[in-house]
mmCIF file of C-alpha atoms and ligand atoms in Angstrom:
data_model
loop_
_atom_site.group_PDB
_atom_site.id
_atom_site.type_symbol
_atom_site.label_atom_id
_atom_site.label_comp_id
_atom_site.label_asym_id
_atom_site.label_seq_id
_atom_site.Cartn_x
_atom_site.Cartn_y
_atom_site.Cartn_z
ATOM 1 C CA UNK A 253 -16.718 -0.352 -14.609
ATOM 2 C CA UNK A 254 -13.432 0.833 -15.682
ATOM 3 C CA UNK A 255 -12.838 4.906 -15.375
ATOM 4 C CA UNK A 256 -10.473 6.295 -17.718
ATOM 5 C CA UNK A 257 -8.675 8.880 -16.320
ATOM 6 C CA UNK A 258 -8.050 12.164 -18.809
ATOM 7 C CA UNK A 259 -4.618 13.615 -19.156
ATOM 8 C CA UNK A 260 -5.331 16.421 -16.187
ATOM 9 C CA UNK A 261 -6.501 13.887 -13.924
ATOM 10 C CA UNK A 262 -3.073 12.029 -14.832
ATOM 11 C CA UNK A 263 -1.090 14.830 -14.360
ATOM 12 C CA UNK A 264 -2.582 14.931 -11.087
ATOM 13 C CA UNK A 265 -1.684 11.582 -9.591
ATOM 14 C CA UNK A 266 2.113 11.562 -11.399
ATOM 15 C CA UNK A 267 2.670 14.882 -8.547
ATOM 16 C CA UNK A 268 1.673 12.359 -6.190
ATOM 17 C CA UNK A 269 3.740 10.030 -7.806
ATOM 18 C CA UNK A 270 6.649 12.380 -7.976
ATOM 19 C CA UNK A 271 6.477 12.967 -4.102
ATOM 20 C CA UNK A 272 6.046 9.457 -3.766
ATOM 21 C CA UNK A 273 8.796 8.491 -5.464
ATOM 22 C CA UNK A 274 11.154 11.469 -3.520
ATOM 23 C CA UNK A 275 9.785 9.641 -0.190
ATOM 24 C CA UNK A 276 11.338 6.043 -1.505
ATOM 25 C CA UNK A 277 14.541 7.572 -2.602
ATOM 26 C CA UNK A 278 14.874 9.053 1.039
ATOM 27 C CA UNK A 279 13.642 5.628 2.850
ATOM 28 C CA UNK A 280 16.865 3.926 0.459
ATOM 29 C CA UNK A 281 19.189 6.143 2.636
ATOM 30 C CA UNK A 282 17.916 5.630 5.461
ATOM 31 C CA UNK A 283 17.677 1.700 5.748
ATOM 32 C CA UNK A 284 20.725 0.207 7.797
ATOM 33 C CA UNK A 285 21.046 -2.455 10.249
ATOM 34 C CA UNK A 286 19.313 -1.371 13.490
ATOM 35 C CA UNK A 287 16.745 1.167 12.258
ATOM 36 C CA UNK A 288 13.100 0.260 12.511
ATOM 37 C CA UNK A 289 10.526 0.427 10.632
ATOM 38 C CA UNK A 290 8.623 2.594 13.297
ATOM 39 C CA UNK A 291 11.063 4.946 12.456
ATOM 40 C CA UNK A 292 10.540 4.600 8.685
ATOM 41 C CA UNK A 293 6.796 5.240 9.639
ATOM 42 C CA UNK A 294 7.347 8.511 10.918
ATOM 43 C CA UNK A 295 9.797 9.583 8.600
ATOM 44 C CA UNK A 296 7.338 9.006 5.599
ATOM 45 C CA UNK A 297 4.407 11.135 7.952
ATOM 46 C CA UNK A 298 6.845 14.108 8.188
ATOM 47 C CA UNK A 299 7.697 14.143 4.515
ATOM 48 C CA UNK A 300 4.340 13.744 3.178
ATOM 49 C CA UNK A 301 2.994 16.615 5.716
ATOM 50 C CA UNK A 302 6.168 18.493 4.354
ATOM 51 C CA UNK A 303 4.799 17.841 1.215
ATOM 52 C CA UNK A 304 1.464 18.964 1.614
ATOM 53 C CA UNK A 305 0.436 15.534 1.299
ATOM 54 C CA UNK A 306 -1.654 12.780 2.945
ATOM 55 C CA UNK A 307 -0.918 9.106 3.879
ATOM 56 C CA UNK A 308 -4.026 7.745 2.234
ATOM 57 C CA UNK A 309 -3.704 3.917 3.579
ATOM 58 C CA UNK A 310 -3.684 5.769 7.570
ATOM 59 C CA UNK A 311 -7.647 5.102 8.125
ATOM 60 C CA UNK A 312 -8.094 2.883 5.307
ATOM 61 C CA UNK A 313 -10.354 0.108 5.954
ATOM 62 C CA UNK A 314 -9.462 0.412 9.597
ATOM 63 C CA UNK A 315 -5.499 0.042 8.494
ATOM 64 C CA UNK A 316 -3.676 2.554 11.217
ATOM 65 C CA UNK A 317 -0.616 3.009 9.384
ATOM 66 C CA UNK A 318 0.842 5.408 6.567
ATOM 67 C CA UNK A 319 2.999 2.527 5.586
ATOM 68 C CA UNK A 320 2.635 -1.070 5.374
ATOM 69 C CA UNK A 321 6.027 -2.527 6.406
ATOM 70 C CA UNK A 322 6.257 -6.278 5.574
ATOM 71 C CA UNK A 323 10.222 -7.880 6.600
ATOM 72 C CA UNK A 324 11.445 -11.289 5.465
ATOM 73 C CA UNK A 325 8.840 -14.033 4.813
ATOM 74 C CA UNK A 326 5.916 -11.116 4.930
ATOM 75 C CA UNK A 327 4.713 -10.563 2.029
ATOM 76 C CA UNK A 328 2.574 -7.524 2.430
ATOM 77 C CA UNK A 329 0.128 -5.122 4.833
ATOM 78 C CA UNK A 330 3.257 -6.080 7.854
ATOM 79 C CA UNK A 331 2.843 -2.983 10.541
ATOM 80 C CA UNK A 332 5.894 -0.918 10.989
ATOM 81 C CA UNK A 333 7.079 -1.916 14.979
ATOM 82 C CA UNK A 334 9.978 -1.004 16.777
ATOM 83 C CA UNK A 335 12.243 -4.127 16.243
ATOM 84 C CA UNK A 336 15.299 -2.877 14.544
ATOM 85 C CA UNK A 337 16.303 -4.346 11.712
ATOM 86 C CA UNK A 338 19.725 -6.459 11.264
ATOM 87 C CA UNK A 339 22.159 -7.121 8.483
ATOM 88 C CA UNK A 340 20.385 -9.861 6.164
ATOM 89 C CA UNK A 341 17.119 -8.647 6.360
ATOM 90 C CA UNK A 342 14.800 -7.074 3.513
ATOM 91 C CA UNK A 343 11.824 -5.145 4.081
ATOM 92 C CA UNK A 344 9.363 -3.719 2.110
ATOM 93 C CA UNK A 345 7.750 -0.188 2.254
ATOM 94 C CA UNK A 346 4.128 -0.159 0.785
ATOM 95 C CA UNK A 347 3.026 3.812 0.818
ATOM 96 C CA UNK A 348 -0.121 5.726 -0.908
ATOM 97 C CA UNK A 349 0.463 9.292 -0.994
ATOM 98 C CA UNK A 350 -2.517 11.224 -1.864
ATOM 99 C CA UNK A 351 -1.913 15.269 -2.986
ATOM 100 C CA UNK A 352 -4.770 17.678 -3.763
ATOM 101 C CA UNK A 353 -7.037 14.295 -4.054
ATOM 102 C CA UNK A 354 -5.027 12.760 -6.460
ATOM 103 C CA UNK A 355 -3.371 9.514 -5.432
ATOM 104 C CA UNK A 356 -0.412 7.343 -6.301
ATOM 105 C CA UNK A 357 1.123 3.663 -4.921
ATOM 106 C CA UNK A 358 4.506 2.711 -4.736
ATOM 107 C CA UNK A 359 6.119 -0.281 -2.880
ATOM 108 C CA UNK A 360 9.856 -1.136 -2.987
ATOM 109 C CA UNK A 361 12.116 -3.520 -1.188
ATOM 110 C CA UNK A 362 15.359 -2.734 0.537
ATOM 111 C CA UNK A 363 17.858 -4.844 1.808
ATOM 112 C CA UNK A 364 19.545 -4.237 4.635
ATOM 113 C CA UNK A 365 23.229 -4.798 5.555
ATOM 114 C CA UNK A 366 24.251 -7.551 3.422
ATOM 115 C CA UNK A 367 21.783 -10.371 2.109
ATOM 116 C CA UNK A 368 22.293 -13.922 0.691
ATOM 117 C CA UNK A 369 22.954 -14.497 -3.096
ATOM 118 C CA UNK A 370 19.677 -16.254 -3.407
ATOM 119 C CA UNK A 371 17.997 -12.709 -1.850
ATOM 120 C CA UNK A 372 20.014 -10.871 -4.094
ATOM 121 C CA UNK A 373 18.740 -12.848 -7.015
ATOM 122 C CA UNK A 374 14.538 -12.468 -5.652
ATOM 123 C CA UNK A 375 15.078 -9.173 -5.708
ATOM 124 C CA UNK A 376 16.700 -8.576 -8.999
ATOM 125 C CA UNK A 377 13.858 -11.086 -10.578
ATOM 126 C CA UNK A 378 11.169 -9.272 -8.378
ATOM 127 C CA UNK A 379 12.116 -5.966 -9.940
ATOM 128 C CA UNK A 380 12.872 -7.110 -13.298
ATOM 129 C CA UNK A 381 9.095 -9.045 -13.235
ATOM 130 C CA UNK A 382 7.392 -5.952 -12.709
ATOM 131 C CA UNK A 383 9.107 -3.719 -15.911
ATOM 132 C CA UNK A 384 8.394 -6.800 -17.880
ATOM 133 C CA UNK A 385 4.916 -6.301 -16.440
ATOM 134 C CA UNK A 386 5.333 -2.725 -17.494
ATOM 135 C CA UNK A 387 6.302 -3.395 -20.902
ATOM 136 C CA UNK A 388 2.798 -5.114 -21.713
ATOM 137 C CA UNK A 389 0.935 -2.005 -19.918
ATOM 138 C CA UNK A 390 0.130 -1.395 -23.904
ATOM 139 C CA UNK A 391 -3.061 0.186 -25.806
ATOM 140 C CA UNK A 392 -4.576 -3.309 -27.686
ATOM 141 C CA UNK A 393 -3.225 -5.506 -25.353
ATOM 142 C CA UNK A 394 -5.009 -7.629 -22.919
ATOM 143 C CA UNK A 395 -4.599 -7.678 -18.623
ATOM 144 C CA UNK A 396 -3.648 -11.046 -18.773
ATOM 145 C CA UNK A 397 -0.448 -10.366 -20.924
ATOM 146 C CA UNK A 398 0.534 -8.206 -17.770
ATOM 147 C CA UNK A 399 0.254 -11.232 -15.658
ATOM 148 C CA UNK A 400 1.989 -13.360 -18.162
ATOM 149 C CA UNK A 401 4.947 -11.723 -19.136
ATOM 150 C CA UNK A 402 5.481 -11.315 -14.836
ATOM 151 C CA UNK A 403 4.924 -15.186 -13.570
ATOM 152 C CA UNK A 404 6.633 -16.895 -17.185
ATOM 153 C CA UNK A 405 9.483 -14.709 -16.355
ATOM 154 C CA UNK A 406 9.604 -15.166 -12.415
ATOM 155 C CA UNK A 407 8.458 -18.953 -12.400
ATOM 156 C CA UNK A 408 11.340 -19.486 -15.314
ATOM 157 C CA UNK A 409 13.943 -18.305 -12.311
ATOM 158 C CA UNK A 410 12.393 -20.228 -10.351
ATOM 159 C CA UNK A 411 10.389 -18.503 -7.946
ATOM 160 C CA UNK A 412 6.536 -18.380 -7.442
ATOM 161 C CA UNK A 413 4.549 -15.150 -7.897
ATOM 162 C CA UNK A 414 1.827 -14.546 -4.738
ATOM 163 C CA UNK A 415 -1.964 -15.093 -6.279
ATOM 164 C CA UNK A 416 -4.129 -13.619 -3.217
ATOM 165 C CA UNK A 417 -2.970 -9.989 -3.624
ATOM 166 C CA UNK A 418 -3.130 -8.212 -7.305
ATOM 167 C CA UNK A 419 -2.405 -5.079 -8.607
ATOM 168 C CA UNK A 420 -5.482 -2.750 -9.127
ATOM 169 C CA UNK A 421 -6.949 0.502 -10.873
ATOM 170 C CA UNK A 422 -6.501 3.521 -8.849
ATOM 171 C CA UNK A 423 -8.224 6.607 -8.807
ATOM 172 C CA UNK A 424 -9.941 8.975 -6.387
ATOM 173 C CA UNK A 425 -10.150 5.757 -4.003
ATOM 174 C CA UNK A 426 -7.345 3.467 -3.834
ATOM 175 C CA UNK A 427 -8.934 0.332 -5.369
ATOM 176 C CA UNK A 428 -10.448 0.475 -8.554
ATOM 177 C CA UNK A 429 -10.885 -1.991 -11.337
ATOM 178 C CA UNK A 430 -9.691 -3.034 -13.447
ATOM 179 C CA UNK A 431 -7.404 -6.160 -11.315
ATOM 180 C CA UNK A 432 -4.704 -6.828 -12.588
ATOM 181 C CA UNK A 433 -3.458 -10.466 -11.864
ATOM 182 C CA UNK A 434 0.431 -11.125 -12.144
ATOM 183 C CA UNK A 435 -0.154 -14.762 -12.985
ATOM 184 C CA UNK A 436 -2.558 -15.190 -16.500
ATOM 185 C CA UNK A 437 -2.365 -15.827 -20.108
ATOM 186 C CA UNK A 438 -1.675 -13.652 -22.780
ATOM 187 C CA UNK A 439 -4.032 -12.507 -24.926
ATOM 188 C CA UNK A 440 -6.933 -13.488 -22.115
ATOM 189 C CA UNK A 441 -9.034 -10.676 -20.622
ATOM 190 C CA UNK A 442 -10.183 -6.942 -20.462
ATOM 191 C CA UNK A 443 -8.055 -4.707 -23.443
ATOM 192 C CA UNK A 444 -6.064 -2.031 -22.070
ATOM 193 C CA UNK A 445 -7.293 1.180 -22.948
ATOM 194 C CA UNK A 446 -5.664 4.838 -23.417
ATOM 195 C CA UNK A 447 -6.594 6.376 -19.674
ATOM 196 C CA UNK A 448 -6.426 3.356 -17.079
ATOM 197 C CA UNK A 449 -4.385 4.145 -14.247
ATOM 198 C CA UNK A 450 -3.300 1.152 -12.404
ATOM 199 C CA UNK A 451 -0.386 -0.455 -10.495
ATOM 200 C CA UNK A 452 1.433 -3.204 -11.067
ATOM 201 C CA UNK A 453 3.235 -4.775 -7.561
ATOM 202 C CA UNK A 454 3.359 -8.747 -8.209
ATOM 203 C CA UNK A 455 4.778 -10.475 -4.828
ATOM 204 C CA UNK A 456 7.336 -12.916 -6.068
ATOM 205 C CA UNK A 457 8.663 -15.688 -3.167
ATOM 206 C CA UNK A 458 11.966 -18.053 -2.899
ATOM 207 C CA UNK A 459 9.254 -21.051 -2.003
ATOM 208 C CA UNK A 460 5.819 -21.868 -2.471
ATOM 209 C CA UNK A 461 3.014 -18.525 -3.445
ATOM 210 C CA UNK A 462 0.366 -19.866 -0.607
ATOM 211 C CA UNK A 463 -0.017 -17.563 2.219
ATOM 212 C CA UNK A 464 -1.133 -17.398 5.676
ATOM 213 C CA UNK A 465 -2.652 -14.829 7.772
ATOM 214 C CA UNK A 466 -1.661 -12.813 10.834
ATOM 215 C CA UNK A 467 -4.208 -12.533 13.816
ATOM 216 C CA UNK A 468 -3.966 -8.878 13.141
ATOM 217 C CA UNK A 469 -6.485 -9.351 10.254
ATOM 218 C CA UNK A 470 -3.934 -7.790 8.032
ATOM 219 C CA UNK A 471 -0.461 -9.050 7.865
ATOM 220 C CA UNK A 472 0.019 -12.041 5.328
ATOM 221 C CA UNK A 473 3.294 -14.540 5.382
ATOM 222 C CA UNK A 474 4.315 -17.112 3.441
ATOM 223 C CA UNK A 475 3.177 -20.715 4.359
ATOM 224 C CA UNK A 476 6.582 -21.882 4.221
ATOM 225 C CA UNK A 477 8.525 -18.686 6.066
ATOM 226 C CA UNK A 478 10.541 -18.347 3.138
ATOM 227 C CA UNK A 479 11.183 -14.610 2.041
ATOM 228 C CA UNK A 480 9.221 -12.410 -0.283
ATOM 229 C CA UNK A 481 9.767 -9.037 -2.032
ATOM 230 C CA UNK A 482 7.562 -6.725 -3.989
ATOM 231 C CA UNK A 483 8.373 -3.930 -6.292
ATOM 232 C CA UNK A 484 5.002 -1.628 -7.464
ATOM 233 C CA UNK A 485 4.534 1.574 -9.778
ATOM 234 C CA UNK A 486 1.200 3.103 -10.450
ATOM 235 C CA UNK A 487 1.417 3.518 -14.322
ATOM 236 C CA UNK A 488 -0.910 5.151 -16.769
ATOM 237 C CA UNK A 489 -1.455 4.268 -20.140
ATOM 238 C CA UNK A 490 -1.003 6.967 -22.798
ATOM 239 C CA UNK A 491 -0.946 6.771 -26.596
ATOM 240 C CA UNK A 492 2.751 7.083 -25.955
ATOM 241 C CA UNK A 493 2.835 3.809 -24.208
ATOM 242 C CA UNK A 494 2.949 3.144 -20.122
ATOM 243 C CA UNK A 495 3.703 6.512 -18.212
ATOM 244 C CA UNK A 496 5.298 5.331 -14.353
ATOM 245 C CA UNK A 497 3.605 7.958 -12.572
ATOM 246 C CA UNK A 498 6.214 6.401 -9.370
ATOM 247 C CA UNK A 499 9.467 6.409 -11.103
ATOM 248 C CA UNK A 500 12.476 7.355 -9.036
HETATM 249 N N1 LIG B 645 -0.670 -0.029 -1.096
HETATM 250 C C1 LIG B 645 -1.485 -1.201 -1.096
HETATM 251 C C2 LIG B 645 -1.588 -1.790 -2.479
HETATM 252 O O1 LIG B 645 -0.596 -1.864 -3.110
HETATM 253 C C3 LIG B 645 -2.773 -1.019 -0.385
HETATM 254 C C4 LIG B 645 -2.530 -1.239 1.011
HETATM 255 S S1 LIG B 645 -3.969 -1.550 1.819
HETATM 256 C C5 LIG B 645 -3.763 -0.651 3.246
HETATM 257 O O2 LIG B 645 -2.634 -2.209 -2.939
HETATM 258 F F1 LIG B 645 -4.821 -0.808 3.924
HETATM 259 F F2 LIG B 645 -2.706 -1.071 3.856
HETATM 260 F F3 LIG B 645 -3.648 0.577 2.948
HETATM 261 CO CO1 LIG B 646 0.899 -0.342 -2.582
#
């Protein structure tokens, strides 16, 4: 079942959103060759609790972390560690920041130092899929125009878009339905209606979409080590058309 979420309830999660989104814009300073992202882990605790907010992924499922921290060819749910990182590198920062019981989801990759053109370029595409994503997140339309406007456009640049992790309602837990797929074909599936909260994070990769797992139960990789990136907004559809309850 899908709950719609009424215009208090989305007020509610776009002030986690807002905080969120303050914690990201922070992170972006802070990311430079030789910081880690144990450091980035702590940062995000002490602004949250600042806040007076809660890192709703710590405890999750048995997850330990306030942020996921996934570098290079890891494409999501990486644990922040105390490598530093080096010119070259990009990293992701996966965060749900819960305030007053209303939650919100934001992921966004940084590089660090300098990167290669062809990183430049999967991040550009990455971020560009996901407002093209955005842009279906329409009253009338269908999830799987989501999912095609993000892999016709990242596929056409050619990149592959990650199938084993989707984007996903959100509410007072952080998975809800409806999915949302970033692969699919338009005019195929559920209709978007006024009051779904959901995010949109597709995982686009330089080589092939299939993953592999970590020991850790968690962490997933590409099969061929080549990078990933991920951009993700919670977003709520209003008669007014998609409201990013993450924007920075
Ligand atoms: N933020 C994640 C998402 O985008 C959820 C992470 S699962 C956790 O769906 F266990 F790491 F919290
Ligand atoms: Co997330």
């Amino acid at each position: 079942m899908i709950v719609l979420k009424s215009e208090r309830e989305i007020q509610a999660m776009h002030e986690s959103g807002k905080i969120l989104a303050g914690c990201h814009r922070e992170i972006a300073k802070m990311i430079a060759p030789g910081v880690t992202t144990w450091e980035i882990e702590e940062f995000v605790e002490k602004y949250l609790k600042q806040a007076g907010a809660k890192p709703e992924q710590k405890g999750y499922k048995g997850y330990e972390y306030a942020t996921c921290a996934s570098i290079n060819e890891e494409i999501c749910h990486g644990y922040p560690r105390k490598t530093p990182l080096k010119s070259g590198d990009i990293v992701t920062i996966d965060m749900v920041v819960n305030h007053n019981g209303a939650l919100a989801d934001s992921a966004w990759t940084y590089k660090v130092g300098t990167v290669s053109e062809e990183i430049e370029r999967l991040l550009s595409v990455t971020k560009e899929s996901l407002y093209r994503g955005i842009e279906q997140a329409v009253i009338g339309n269908r999830i799987g125009d989501i999912g095609h406007a993000i892999q016709s456009y990242a596929e056409g640049e050619g990149f592959s878009v990650v199938r084993d992790f989707i984007g996903h309602g959100i509410g007072p837990s952080i998975h809800e339905k409806p999915e949302i797929p970033h692969y699919g074909l338009p005019h195929k599936g559920a209709r978007l209606k006024e009051g779904m909260v959901f995010t949109i994070e597709p995982m686009i990769n330089v080589g092939t979409y299939k993953v592999v797992r970590h020991p850790n139960g968690w962490t997933a990789s590409t099969a061929d080590n080549k990078y990933s990136a991920q951009y993700e907004h919670t977003i709520a559809l209003t008669k007014n058309g998609p409201l990013i309850l993450t924007e920075q």
